[in-house]
mmCIF file of C-alpha atoms in Angstrom:
data_model
loop_
_atom_site.group_PDB
_atom_site.id
_atom_site.type_symbol
_atom_site.label_atom_id
_atom_site.label_comp_id
_atom_site.label_asym_id
_atom_site.label_seq_id
_atom_site.Cartn_x
_atom_site.Cartn_y
_atom_site.Cartn_z
ATOM 1 C CA MET A 280 -41.945 65.236 34.427
ATOM 2 C CA LEU A 281 -45.120 65.915 36.266
ATOM 3 C CA GLN A 282 -45.033 63.101 38.840
ATOM 4 C CA LYS A 283 -45.975 63.580 42.543
ATOM 5 C CA ASN A 284 -47.964 66.805 42.115
ATOM 6 C CA ASN A 285 -51.431 65.666 43.310
ATOM 7 C CA PHE A 286 -52.902 66.497 39.830
ATOM 8 C CA THR A 287 -56.498 65.438 39.429
ATOM 9 C CA GLY A 288 -58.845 64.900 36.422
ATOM 10 C CA PRO A 289 -58.187 63.484 32.958
ATOM 11 C CA LEU A 290 -55.118 63.787 30.835
ATOM 12 C CA PRO A 291 -55.631 66.213 27.941
ATOM 13 C CA PRO A 292 -55.932 64.288 24.671
ATOM 14 C CA GLU A 293 -53.923 67.045 22.973
ATOM 15 C CA LEU A 294 -50.718 65.632 24.530
ATOM 16 C CA VAL A 295 -50.459 63.180 21.661
ATOM 17 C CA SER A 296 -49.971 66.078 19.221
ATOM 18 C CA LEU A 297 -46.629 66.917 20.741
ATOM 19 C CA PRO A 298 -44.296 64.892 18.553
ATOM 20 C CA ARG A 299 -41.092 66.094 20.263
ATOM 21 C CA LEU A 300 -42.244 64.957 23.653
ATOM 22 C CA THR A 301 -39.651 62.295 24.613
ATOM 23 C CA LYS A 302 -39.972 62.111 28.393
ATOM 24 C CA PHE A 303 -43.292 62.136 30.115
ATOM 25 C CA SER A 304 -44.273 60.992 33.540
ATOM 26 C CA VAL A 305 -47.488 61.710 35.522
ATOM 27 C CA ALA A 306 -46.934 58.968 38.043
ATOM 28 C CA PHE A 307 -48.165 59.361 41.636
ATOM 29 C CA ASN A 308 -50.961 61.814 40.931
ATOM 30 C CA GLN A 309 -54.748 61.400 41.176
ATOM 31 C CA LEU A 310 -55.538 61.386 37.438
ATOM 32 C CA THR A 311 -58.567 59.664 35.986
ATOM 33 C CA GLY A 312 -59.920 58.598 32.624
ATOM 34 C CA PRO A 313 -58.290 57.110 29.494
ATOM 35 C CA VAL A 314 -54.639 57.576 28.716
ATOM 36 C CA PRO A 315 -54.197 59.345 25.398
ATOM 37 C CA ASN A 316 -52.860 57.082 22.617
ATOM 38 C CA PHE A 317 -49.152 57.765 22.673
ATOM 39 C CA ASN A 318 -48.528 54.689 20.445
ATOM 40 C CA LEU A 319 -46.898 52.954 23.388
ATOM 41 C CA LYS A 320 -44.156 55.583 23.512
ATOM 42 C CA PHE A 321 -44.312 55.726 27.286
ATOM 43 C CA GLY A 322 -44.432 52.704 29.549
ATOM 44 C CA ARG A 323 -46.731 51.819 32.397
ATOM 45 C CA GLU A 324 -44.370 53.182 34.986
ATOM 46 C CA ASN A 325 -44.988 56.710 33.685
ATOM 47 C CA PHE A 326 -48.670 56.497 34.606
ATOM 48 C CA SER A 327 -48.453 54.359 37.822
ATOM 49 C CA SER A 328 -50.161 55.218 41.076
ATOM 50 C CA ASN A 329 -53.076 56.974 39.371
ATOM 51 C CA GLU A 330 -55.968 54.732 40.442
ATOM 52 C CA GLY A 331 -58.370 56.265 37.942
ATOM 53 C CA LEU A 332 -56.286 55.967 34.783
ATOM 54 C CA CYS A 333 -57.159 53.288 32.196
ATOM 55 C CA GLY A 334 -56.282 52.331 28.657
ATOM 56 C CA GLN A 335 -52.881 51.467 27.179
ATOM 57 C CA PRO A 336 -50.490 50.954 28.821
ATOM 58 C CA MET A 337 -52.771 50.586 31.871
ATOM 59 C CA ASP A 338 -55.690 48.261 32.356
ATOM 60 C CA PRO A 339 -58.482 48.553 29.746
ATOM 61 C CA CYS A 340 -61.203 51.126 30.406
ATOM 62 C CA VAL A 341 -64.591 49.751 31.419
ATOM 63 C CA ASP A 342 -67.744 51.525 30.237
ATOM 64 C CA PRO A 343 -70.227 51.606 33.164
ATOM 65 C CA GLU A 344 -73.140 51.053 30.738
ATOM 66 C CA GLU A 345 -71.457 47.942 29.315
ATOM 67 C CA ASP A 346 -71.000 46.715 32.902
ATOM 68 C CA ILE A 347 -74.709 47.196 33.646
ATOM 69 C CA ILE A 348 -75.710 45.370 30.403
ATOM 70 C CA ARG A 349 -73.301 42.479 31.243
ATOM 71 C CA LEU A 350 -74.724 42.190 34.760
ATOM 72 C CA GLY A 351 -78.279 42.245 33.332
ATOM 73 C CA LYS A 352 -77.451 39.408 30.998
ATOM 74 C CA ILE A 353 -75.968 37.397 33.828
ATOM 75 C CA GLY A 354 -79.043 38.107 35.962
ATOM 76 C CA ALA A 355 -81.375 37.024 33.202
ATOM 77 C CA ALA A 356 -79.369 33.721 32.659
ATOM 78 C CA VAL A 357 -79.362 32.978 36.387
ATOM 79 C CA GLY A 358 -83.107 33.820 36.594
ATOM 80 C CA ALA A 359 -83.947 31.573 33.703
ATOM 81 C CA ALA A 360 -81.820 28.747 35.120
ATOM 82 C CA LEU A 361 -83.660 28.996 38.441
ATOM 83 C CA PHE A 362 -87.232 29.633 37.258
ATOM 84 C CA ALA A 363 -87.372 27.242 34.276
ATOM 85 C CA PRO A 364 -87.259 24.110 36.450
ATOM 86 C CA LEU A 365 -89.731 25.701 38.899
ATOM 87 C CA GLY A 366 -92.132 26.507 36.050
ATOM 88 C CA ALA A 367 -91.854 23.008 34.626
ATOM 89 C CA PHE A 368 -92.582 21.522 38.021
ATOM 90 C CA LEU A 369 -95.600 23.745 38.569
ATOM 91 C CA ASP A 370 -96.824 22.941 35.027
ATOM 92 C CA TRP A 371 -96.518 19.247 35.677
ATOM 93 C CA PHE A 372 -98.182 19.508 39.100
ATOM 94 C CA VAL A 373 -101.202 21.498 37.844
ATOM 95 C CA PHE A 374 -101.778 19.453 34.662
ATOM 96 C CA SER A 375 -101.245 16.080 36.346
ATOM 97 C CA GLY A 376 -103.882 17.094 38.976
ATOM 98 C CA ARG A 377 -106.334 18.008 36.246
ATOM 99 C CA LYS A 378 -105.782 14.765 34.344
ATOM 100 C CA LYS A 379 -106.287 12.746 37.565
ATOM 101 C CA LYS A 380 -109.579 14.610 38.243
ATOM 102 C CA GLN A 381 -110.817 13.844 34.693
ATOM 103 C CA GLU A 382 -109.878 10.169 35.043
ATOM 104 C CA ASP A 383 -111.692 10.034 38.407
ATOM 105 C CA ARG A 384 -114.857 11.494 36.886
ATOM 106 C CA ARG A 385 -114.862 8.999 34.046
ATOM 107 C CA HIS A 386 -114.076 6.121 36.335
ATOM 108 C CA HIS A 387 -116.772 7.074 38.914
ATOM 109 C CA SER A 388 -119.340 8.323 36.387
ATOM 110 C CA TRP A 389 -121.485 5.175 37.084
ATOM 111 C CA ILE A 390 -122.245 6.645 40.577
ATOM 112 C CA PHE A 391 -124.217 9.490 39.034
ATOM 113 C CA HIS A 392 -126.204 7.071 36.797
ATOM 114 C CA ILE A 393 -127.357 4.871 39.677
ATOM 115 C CA GLY A 394 -129.231 7.795 41.183
ATOM 116 C CA ASP A 395 -131.143 8.544 38.000
#
């Protein structure tokens, strides 16, 4: 029992190689990182109050790089959703203006022929 000792850092992965270990608690410390795979031999209460611990039986560990990639994908989707309609509007605005100018030139081309 190693609870309430203000231990810090990760749990050593070698702990899983102690087959005769029947009681184990590191609750109420300041441990971080993944919990070694004890094959669910020890419950959540044995690791509680260690804000930095993750993995079974605690909450899943989150890879910071995966988090950045996920946020990038969300940002790209939001950006596309916002800028696609804006791009379509600008495209319509520019090309409808050109088309109107071409129609005006054809329609008023007789003005240039009168002066000849």
